[in-house]
Coordinates of C-alpha atoms in Angstrom, one line a residue:
Chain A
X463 CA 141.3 75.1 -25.1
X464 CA 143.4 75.0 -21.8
X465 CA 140.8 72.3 -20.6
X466 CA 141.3 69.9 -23.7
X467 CA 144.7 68.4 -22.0
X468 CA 142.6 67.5 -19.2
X469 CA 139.8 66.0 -21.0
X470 CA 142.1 64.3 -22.9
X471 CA 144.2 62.8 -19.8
X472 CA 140.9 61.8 -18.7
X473 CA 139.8 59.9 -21.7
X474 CA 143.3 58.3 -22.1
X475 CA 143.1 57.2 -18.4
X476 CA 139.8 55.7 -19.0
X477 CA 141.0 53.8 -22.2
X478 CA 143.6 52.7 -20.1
X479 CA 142.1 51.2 -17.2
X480 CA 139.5 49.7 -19.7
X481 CA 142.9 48.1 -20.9
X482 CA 145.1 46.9 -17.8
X483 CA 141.6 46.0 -16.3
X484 CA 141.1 43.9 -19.8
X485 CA 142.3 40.9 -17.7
X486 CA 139.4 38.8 -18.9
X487 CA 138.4 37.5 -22.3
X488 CA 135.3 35.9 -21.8
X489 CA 132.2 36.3 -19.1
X490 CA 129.9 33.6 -18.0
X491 CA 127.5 35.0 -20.3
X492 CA 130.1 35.1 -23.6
X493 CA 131.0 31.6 -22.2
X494 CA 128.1 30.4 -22.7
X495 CA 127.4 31.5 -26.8
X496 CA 127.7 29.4 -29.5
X497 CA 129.8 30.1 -32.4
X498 CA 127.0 30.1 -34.3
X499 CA 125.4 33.1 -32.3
X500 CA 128.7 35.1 -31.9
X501 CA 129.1 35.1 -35.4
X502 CA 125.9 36.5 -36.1
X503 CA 126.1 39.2 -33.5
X504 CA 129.2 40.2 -34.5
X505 CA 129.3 40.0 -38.1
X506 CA 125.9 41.5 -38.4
X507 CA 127.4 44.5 -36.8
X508 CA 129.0 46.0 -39.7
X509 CA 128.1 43.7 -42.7
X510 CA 125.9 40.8 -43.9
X511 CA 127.1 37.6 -41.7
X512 CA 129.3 35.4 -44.0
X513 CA 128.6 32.1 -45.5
X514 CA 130.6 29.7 -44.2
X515 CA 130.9 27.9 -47.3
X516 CA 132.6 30.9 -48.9
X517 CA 136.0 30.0 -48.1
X518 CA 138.5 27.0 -47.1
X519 CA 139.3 25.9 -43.5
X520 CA 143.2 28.1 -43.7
X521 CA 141.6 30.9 -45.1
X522 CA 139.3 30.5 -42.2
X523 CA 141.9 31.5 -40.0
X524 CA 143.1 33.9 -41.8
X525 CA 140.5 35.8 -42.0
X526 CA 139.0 35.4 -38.7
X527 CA 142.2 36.5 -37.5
X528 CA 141.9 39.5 -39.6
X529 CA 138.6 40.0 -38.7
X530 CA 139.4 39.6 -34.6
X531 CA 141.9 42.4 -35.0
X532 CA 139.6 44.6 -36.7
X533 CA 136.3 44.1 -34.6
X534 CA 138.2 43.7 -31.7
X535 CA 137.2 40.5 -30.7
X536 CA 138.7 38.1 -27.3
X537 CA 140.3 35.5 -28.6
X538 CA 137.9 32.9 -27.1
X539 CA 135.1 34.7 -29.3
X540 CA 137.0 34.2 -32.5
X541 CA 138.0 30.8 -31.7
X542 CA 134.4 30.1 -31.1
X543 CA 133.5 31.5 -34.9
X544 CA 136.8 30.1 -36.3
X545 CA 135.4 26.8 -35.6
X546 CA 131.7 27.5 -36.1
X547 CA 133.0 28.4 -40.0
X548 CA 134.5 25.6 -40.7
X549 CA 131.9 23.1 -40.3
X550 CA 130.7 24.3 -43.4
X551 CA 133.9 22.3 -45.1
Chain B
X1363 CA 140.0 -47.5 -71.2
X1364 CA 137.1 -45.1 -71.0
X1365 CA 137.9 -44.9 -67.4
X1366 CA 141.8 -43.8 -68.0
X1367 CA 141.1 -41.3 -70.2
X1368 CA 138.1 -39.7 -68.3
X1369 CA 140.7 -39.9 -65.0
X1370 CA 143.2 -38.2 -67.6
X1371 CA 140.8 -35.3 -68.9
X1372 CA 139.9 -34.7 -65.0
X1373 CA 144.0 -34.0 -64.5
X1374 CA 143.8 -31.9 -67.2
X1375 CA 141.2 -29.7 -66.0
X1376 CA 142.4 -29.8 -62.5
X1377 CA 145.4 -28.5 -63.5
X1378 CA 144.1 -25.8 -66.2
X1379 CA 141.9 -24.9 -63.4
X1380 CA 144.8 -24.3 -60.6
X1381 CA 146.7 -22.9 -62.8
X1382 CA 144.2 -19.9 -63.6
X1383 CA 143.4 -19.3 -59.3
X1384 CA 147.3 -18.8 -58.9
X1385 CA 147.3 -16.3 -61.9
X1386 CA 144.3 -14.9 -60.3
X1387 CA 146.1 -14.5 -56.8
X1388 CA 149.2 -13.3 -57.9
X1389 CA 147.3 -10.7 -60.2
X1390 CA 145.3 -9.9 -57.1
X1391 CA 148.4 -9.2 -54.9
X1392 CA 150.2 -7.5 -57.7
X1393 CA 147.3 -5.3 -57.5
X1394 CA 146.8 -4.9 -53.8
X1395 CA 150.6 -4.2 -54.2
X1396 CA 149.9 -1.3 -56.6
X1397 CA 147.4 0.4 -54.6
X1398 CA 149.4 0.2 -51.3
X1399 CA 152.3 2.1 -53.6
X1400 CA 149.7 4.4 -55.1
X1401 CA 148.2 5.3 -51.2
X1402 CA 151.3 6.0 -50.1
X1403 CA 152.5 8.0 -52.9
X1404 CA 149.3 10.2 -52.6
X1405 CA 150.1 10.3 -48.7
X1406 CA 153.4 11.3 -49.3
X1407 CA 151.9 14.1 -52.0
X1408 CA 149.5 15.3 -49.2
X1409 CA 151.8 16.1 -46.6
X1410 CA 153.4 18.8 -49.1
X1411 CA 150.2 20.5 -49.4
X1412 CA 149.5 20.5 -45.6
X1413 CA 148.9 24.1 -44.6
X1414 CA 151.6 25.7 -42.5
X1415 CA 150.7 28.3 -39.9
X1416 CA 151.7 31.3 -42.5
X1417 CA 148.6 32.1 -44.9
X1418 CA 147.9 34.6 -46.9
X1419 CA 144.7 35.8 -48.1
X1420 CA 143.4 38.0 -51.1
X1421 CA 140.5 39.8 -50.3
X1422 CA 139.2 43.2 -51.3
X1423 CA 136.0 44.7 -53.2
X1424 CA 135.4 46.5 -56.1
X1425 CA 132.3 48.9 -56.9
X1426 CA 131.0 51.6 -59.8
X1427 CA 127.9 53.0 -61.5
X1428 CA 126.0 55.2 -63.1
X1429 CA 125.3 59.0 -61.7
X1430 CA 122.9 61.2 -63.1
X1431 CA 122.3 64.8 -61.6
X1432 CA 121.6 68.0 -63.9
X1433 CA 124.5 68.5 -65.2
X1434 CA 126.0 64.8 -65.9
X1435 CA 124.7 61.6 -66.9
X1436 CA 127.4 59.1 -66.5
X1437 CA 129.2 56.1 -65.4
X1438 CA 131.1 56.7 -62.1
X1439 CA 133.5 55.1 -59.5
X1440 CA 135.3 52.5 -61.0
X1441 CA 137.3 51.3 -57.8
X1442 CA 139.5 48.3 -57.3
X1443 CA 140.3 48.1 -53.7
X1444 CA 142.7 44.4 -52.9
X1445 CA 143.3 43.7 -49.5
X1446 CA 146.4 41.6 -48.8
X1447 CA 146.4 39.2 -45.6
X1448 CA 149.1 37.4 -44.6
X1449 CA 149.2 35.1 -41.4
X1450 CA 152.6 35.2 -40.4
X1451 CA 152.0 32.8 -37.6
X1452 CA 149.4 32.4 -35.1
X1453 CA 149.7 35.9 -33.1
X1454 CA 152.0 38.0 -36.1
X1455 CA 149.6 39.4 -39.3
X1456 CA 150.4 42.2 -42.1
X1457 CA 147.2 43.5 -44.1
X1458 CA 147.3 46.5 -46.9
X1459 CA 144.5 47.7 -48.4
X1460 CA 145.0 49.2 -52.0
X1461 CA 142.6 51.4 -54.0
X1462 CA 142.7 51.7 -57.5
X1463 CA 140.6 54.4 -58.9
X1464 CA 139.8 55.7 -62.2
X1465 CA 140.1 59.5 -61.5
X1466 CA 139.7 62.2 -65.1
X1467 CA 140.7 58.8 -67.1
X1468 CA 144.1 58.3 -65.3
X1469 CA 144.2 55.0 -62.9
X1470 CA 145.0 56.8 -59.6
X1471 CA 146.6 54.0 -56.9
X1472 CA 146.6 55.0 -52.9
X1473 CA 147.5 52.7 -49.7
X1474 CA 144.3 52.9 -47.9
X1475 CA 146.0 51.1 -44.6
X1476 CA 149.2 48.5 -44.6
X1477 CA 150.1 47.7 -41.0
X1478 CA 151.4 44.9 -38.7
X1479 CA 149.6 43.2 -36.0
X1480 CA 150.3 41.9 -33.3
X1481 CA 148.8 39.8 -30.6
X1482 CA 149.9 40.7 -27.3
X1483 CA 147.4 38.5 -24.9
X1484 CA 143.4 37.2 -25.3
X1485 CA 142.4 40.9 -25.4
X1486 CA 145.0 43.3 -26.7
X1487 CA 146.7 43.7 -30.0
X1488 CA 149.6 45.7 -30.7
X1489 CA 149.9 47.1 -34.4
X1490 CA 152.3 49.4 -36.2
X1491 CA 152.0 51.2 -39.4
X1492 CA 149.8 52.9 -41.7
X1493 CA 146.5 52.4 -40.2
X1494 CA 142.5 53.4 -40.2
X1495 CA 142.1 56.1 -38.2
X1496 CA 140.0 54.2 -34.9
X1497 CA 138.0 57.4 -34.9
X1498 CA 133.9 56.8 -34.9
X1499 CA 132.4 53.8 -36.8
X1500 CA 132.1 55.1 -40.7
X1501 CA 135.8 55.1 -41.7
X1502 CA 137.3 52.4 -39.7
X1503 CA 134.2 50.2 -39.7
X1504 CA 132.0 51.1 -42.6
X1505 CA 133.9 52.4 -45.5
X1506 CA 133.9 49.6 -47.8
X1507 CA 131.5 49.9 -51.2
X1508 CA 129.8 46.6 -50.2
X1509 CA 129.5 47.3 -46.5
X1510 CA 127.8 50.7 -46.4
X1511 CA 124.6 51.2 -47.3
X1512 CA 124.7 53.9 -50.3
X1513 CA 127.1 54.9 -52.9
X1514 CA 128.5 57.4 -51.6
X1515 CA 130.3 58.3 -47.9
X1516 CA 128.4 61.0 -45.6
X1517 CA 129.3 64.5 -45.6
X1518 CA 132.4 65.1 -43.9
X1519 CA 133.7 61.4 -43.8
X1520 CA 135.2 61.2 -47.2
X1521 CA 138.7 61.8 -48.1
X1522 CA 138.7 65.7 -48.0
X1523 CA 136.3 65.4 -45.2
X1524 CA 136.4 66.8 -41.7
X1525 CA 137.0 63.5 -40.3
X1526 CA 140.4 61.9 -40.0
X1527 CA 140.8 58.5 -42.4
X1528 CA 144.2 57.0 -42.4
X1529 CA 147.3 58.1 -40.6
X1530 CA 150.9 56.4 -39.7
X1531 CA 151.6 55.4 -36.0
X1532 CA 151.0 52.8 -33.3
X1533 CA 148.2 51.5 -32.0
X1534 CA 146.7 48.9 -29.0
X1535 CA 143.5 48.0 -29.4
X1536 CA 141.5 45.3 -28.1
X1537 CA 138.2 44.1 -26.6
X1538 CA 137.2 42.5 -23.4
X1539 CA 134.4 41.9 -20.5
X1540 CA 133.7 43.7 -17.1
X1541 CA 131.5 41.5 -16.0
X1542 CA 128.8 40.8 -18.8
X1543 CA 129.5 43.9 -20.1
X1544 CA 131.7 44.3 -22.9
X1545 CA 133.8 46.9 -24.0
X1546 CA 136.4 47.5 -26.9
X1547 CA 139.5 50.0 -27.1
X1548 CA 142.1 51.5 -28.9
X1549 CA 144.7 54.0 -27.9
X1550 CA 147.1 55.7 -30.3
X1551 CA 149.9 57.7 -31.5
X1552 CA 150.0 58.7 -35.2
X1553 CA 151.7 61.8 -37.3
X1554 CA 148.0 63.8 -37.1
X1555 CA 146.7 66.3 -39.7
X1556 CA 148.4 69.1 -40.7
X1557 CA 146.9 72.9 -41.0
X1558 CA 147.2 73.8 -43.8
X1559 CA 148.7 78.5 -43.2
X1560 CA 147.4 79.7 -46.4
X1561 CA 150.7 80.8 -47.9
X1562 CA 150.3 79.0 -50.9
X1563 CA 146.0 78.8 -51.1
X1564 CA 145.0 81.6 -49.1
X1565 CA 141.6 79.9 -50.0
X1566 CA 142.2 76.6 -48.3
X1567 CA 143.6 78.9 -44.8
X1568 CA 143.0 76.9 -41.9
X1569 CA 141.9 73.2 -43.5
X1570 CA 143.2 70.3 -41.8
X1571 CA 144.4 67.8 -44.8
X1572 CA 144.8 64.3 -43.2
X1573 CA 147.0 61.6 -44.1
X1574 CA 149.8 63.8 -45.7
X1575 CA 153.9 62.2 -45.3
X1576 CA 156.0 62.9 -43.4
X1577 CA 155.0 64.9 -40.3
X1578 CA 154.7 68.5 -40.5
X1579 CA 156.5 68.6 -37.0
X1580 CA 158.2 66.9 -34.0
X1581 CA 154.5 66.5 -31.9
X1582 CA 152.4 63.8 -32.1
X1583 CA 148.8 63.3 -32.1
X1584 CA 147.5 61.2 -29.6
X1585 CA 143.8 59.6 -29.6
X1586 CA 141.7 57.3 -29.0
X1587 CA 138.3 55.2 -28.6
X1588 CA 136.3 53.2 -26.4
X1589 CA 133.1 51.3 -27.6
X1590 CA 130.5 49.7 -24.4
X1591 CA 127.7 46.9 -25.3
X1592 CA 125.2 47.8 -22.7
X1593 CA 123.3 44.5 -24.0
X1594 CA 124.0 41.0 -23.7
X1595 CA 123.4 40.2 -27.8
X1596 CA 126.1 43.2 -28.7
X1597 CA 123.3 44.7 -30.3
X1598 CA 123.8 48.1 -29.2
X1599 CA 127.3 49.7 -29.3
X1600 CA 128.4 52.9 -28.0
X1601 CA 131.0 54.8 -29.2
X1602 CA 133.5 57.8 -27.6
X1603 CA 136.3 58.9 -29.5
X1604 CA 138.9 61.7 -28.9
X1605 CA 142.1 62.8 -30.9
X1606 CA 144.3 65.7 -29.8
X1607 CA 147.5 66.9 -31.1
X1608 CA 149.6 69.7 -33.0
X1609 CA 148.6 70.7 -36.5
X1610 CA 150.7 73.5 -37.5
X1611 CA 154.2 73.4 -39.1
X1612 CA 157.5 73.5 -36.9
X1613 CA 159.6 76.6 -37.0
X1614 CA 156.4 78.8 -38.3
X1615 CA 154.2 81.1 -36.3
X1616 CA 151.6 78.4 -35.9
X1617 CA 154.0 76.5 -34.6
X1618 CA 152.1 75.2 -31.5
X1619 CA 148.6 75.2 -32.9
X1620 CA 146.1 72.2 -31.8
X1621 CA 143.5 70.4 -33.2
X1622 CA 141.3 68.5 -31.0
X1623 CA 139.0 66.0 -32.5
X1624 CA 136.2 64.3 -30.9
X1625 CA 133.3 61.9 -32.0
X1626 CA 130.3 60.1 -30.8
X1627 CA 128.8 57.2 -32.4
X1628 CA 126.4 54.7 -31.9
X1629 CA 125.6 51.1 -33.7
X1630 CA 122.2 49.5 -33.1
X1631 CA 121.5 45.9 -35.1
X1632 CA 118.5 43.7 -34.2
X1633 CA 116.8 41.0 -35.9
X1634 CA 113.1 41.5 -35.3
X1635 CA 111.0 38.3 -36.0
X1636 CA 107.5 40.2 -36.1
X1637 CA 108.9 42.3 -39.4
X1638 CA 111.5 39.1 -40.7
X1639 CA 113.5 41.5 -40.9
X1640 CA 117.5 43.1 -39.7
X1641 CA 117.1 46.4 -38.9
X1642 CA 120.5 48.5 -38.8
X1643 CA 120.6 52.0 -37.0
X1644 CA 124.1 53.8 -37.0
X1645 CA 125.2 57.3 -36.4
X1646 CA 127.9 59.6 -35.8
X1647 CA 128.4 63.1 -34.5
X1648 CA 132.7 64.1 -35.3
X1649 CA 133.6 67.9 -34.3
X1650 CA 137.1 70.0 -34.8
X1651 CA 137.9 72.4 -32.7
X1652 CA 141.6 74.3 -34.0
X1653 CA 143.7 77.1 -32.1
X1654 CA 142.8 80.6 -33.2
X1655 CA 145.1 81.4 -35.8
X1656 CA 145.3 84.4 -38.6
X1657 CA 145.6 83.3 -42.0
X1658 CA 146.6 85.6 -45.5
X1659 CA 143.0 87.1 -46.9
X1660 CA 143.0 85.4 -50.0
X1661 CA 142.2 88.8 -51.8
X1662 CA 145.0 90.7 -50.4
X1663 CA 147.6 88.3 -48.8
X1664 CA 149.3 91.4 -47.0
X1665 CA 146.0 91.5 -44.7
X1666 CA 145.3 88.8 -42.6
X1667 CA 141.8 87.0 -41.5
X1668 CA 140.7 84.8 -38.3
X1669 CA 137.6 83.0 -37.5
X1670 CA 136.8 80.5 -34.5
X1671 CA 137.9 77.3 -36.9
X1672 CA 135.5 74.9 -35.8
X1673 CA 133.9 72.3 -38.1
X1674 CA 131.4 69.7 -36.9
X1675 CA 129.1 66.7 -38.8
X1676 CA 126.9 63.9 -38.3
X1677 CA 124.8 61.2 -39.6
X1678 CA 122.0 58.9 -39.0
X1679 CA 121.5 56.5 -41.2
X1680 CA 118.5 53.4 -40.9
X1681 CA 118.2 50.4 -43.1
X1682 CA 115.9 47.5 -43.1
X1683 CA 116.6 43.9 -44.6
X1684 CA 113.8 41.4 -44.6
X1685 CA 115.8 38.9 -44.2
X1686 CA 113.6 36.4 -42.9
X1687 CA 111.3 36.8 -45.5
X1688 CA 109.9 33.6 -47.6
X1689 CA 110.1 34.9 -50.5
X1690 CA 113.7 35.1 -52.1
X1691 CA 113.3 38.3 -54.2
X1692 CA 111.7 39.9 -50.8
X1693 CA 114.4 38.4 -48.9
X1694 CA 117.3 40.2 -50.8
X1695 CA 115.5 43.6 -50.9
X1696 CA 117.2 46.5 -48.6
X1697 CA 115.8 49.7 -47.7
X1698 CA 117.6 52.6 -46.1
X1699 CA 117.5 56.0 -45.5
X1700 CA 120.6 58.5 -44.5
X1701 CA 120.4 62.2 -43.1
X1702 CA 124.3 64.3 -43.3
X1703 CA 125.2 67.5 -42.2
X1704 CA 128.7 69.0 -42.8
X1705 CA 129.4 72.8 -41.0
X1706 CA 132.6 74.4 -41.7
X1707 CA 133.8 77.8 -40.1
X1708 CA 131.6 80.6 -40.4
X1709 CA 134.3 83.7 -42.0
X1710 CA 136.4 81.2 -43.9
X1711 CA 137.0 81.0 -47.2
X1712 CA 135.9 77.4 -46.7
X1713 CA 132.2 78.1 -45.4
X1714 CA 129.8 75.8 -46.2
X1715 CA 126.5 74.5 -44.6
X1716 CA 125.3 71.5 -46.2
X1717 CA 122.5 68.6 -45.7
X1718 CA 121.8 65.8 -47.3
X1719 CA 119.1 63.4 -47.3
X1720 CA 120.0 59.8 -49.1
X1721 CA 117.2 57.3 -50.0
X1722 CA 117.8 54.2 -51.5
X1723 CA 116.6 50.4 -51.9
X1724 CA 119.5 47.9 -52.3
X1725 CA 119.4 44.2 -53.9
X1726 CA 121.9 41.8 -52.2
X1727 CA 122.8 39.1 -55.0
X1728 CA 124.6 37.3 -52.0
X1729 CA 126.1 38.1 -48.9
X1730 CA 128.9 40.5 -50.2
X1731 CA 127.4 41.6 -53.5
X1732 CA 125.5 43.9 -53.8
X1733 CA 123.1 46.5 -56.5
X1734 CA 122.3 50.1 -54.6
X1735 CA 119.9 52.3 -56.3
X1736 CA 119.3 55.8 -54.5
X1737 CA 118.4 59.4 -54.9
X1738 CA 120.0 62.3 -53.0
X1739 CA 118.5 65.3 -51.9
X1740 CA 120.9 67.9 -51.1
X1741 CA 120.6 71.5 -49.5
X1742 CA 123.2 74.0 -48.5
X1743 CA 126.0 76.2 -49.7
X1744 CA 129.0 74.0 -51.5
X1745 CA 132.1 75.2 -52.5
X1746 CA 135.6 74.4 -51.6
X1747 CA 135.2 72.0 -48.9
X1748 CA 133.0 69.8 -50.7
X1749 CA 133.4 65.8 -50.6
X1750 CA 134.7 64.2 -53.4
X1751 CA 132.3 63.8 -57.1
X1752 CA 132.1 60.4 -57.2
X1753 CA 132.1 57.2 -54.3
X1754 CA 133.5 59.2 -51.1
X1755 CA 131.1 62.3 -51.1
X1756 CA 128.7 62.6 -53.8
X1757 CA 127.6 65.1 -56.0
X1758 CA 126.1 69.1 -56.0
X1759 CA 122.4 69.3 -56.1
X1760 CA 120.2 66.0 -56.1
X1761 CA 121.6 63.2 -57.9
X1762 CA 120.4 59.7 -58.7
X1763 CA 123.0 57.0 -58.3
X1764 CA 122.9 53.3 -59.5
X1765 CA 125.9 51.4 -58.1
X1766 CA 127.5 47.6 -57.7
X1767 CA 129.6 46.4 -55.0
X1768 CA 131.0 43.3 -54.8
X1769 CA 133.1 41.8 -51.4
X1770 CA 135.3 39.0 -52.0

């Protein structure tokens, strides 16, 4: 057990620098997806992707920005499905 | 004579005629008028109902059904879980997660998560308050009744599982790119579980119980997780999570014991055109490691017992959706398969060596509703440590479940 503060200093410091080095949201690859594809790649990940006819433009946002929190999206990603969504209406 | 009363009868019907254009016109710009009044009015009306930038959403799901096993034949799981969103502005959002459940007839009602979020930059939030536990993919990504595949949780992950659920602290948390690759994060500070000596259930020595108020001492439990997309379409996620922190009660001899959790997971989603169909891989391997520590022999509380109090489980699940398929009926078919394990100290009271093998096809009505239909398999000792009866663990011995879930 004496090793476990140093594994976990380690994993902490790696979190970290993933983190402060967190500096950019997008890469020319991300950059380059639709709305459309980001929000099947990302919904798919946990659950069926939504119909974007299921809900009004403001509760668009409020539940992409739910949704960015908990699937830790960039903000340019969610953006990108935020307005993919509401073409629907 | 004729010619003055035919000039006379033309006046007349000049005039008759005039007459009824300028009633015509000033009906027609009374009525321009009107509508002019009436657009504005409804202009006016609009503006009230123009959203602001606070929002707030219902959400939530809700799922039962029917269990059948040896000994019971009967209808399960009636849950009612709302989730409460509200936008406070564009970077500040609250969201609570309630559960009612029916539990021996009583309505039981528990705060699955209620937190604060904040959004520090692009890439990081900051959040505060009773939150999901970022620890592997089941309970923070997976838990819901219409997201996972079955109708019941894997060994270990349910509420009295080895695997931490919900806990009160701070969080950052986030996701960004290195390059083209990208990678998500969380780091946090909670209360942590709590060891549970024995005194009072010598039976239950050396359990961690999770999400129990207030803090059983001054130290807390640190953790966190780091998830890398080695592909370009996100399709593959892997997952590294680590929790470390005291367990045992201040001003007690186990004082400074420490739990260290640690968990790796792994998410695979691809559509593949030559099936039409979405095939979903996930999987999670969570182990606790706790101090050595002697607890009261549950026979004899005078004498004392220890044991290397290390628990561990996993699971691999697969599913397969042909969603591409022509045929509607095809298209809304799901079939999946589950393997669980759950290993708790050998010498405790709470020994136990379970598997469990879940099959089951699922019928999505739409994209959030859903009918599962499975059979379970199950092997291994079970005995104090097993998951809950119904929706969070499942039942002794093989079992047949028919469940709904519904997303909204």
């Amino acid at each position: 057990m004496k090793k476990i503060p140093i594994i976990i200093f380690l994993f902490t410091l790696l979190v970290m620098i993933a983190i402060i080095s967190s500096c950019r949201s997008t890469s020319s690859l991300a950059e380059a997806k639709s709305g459309a594809q980001l929000w099947g790649e990302n919904c798919l990940r946990c659950h069926n992707s939504p119909s974007p006819e299921s809900f009004s433009d403001e509760a668009w946002d409020v539940a992409v920005m739910h949704m960015r929190i908990r699937a830790n999206l960039t903000e340019p990603e969610a953006v990108k499905i935020a307005k993919f969504l509401k073409t629907a209406n | 004579m004729k010619n003055r009363y035919l000039v006379f009868f033309l006046f007349l019907m000049f005039s008759l005629v005039s007459q009824k254009s300028d009633a015509q016109e000033v009906q027609s710009t009374d009525e321009i008028q009107k509508l002019k009044q009436e657009i504005e009015h409804l202009k006016n009306e609009s503006e009230t109902y123009k959203p602001g930038k606070s929002n707030f959403l219902l959400r939530g799901y809700a799922h039962s059904g029917l269990q059948i096993t040896d000994e019971e034949f009967s209808f399960v799981g009636g849950s009612f879980n709302p989730l409460f969103i509200y936008k406070q502005s564009d970077r500040l959002l609250f969201e609570s997660e309630w559960e009612l459940e029916l539990t021996g007839g009583e309505v039981e009602l528990a705060i699955e998560y209620a937190n604060m979020s904040y959004l520090l930059s692009k890439n990081l939030t900051f959040r505060a308050g009773k939150i999901l536990v970022p620890f592997g993919i089941f309970v923070p990504n997976l838990h819901p009744a219409w997201i996972h595949k079955f109708s019941a949780a894997p060994l270990g992950a349910g509420h009295d599982g080895i695997i931490p659920t919900n806990d009160i602290g701070l969080e950052l948390r986030g996701g960004s790119y290195l390059g083209d690759f990208k990678v998500n994060y969380s780091f946090y500070a909670v209360n942590g579980s709590q060891l549970n000596d024995g005194e009072e259930n010598p039976e239950e020595a050396g359990i961690l119980h999770h999400a129990i108020f207030p803090d059983n001492n001054k130290g807390k439990t640190i953790g966190s997780r780091i998830g890398f997309f080695p592909f370009s379409d996100s399709s593959l996620e892997l997952g590294f999570s680590g929790m470390y922190g005291k367990v045992g009660a201040k001003e007690t001899e186990m004082e400074d014991i420490t739990a260290l959790h640690y968990a790796f997971d792994f998410s695979y989603v691809k559509t593949l055109s030559s099936l039409s169909s979405v095939l979903d891989l996930k999987g999670q391997f969570s182990a606790v490691n706790v101090d050595d520590a002697n607890y009261p022999f549950h026979e004899n509380p005078d004498d004392l017992i220890t044991f290397d109090n290390n628990s561990s489980t996993w699971f691999a699940q697969a599913s397969l959706r042909p969603a591409l398929a022509e045929n509607n009926f095809v298209r809304s078919l799901e079939f999946a398969g589950r393997y669980s394990t759950l290993k708790t100290p050998e010498g405790s009271e709470w020994e136990t060596d379970q598997t469990q093998i879940d099959l089951g096809i699922n019928y999505w009505i739409d994209w959030r509703t859903v009918f599962k239909m499975s059979y379970r398999i199950s092997n291994g000792a079970a005995d104090e440590h097993d998951e809950e009866p119904d929706g969070h663990g499942g039942a002794e011995g093989n079992a047949f479940f028919f469940h709904w879930a519904i997303g909204f």
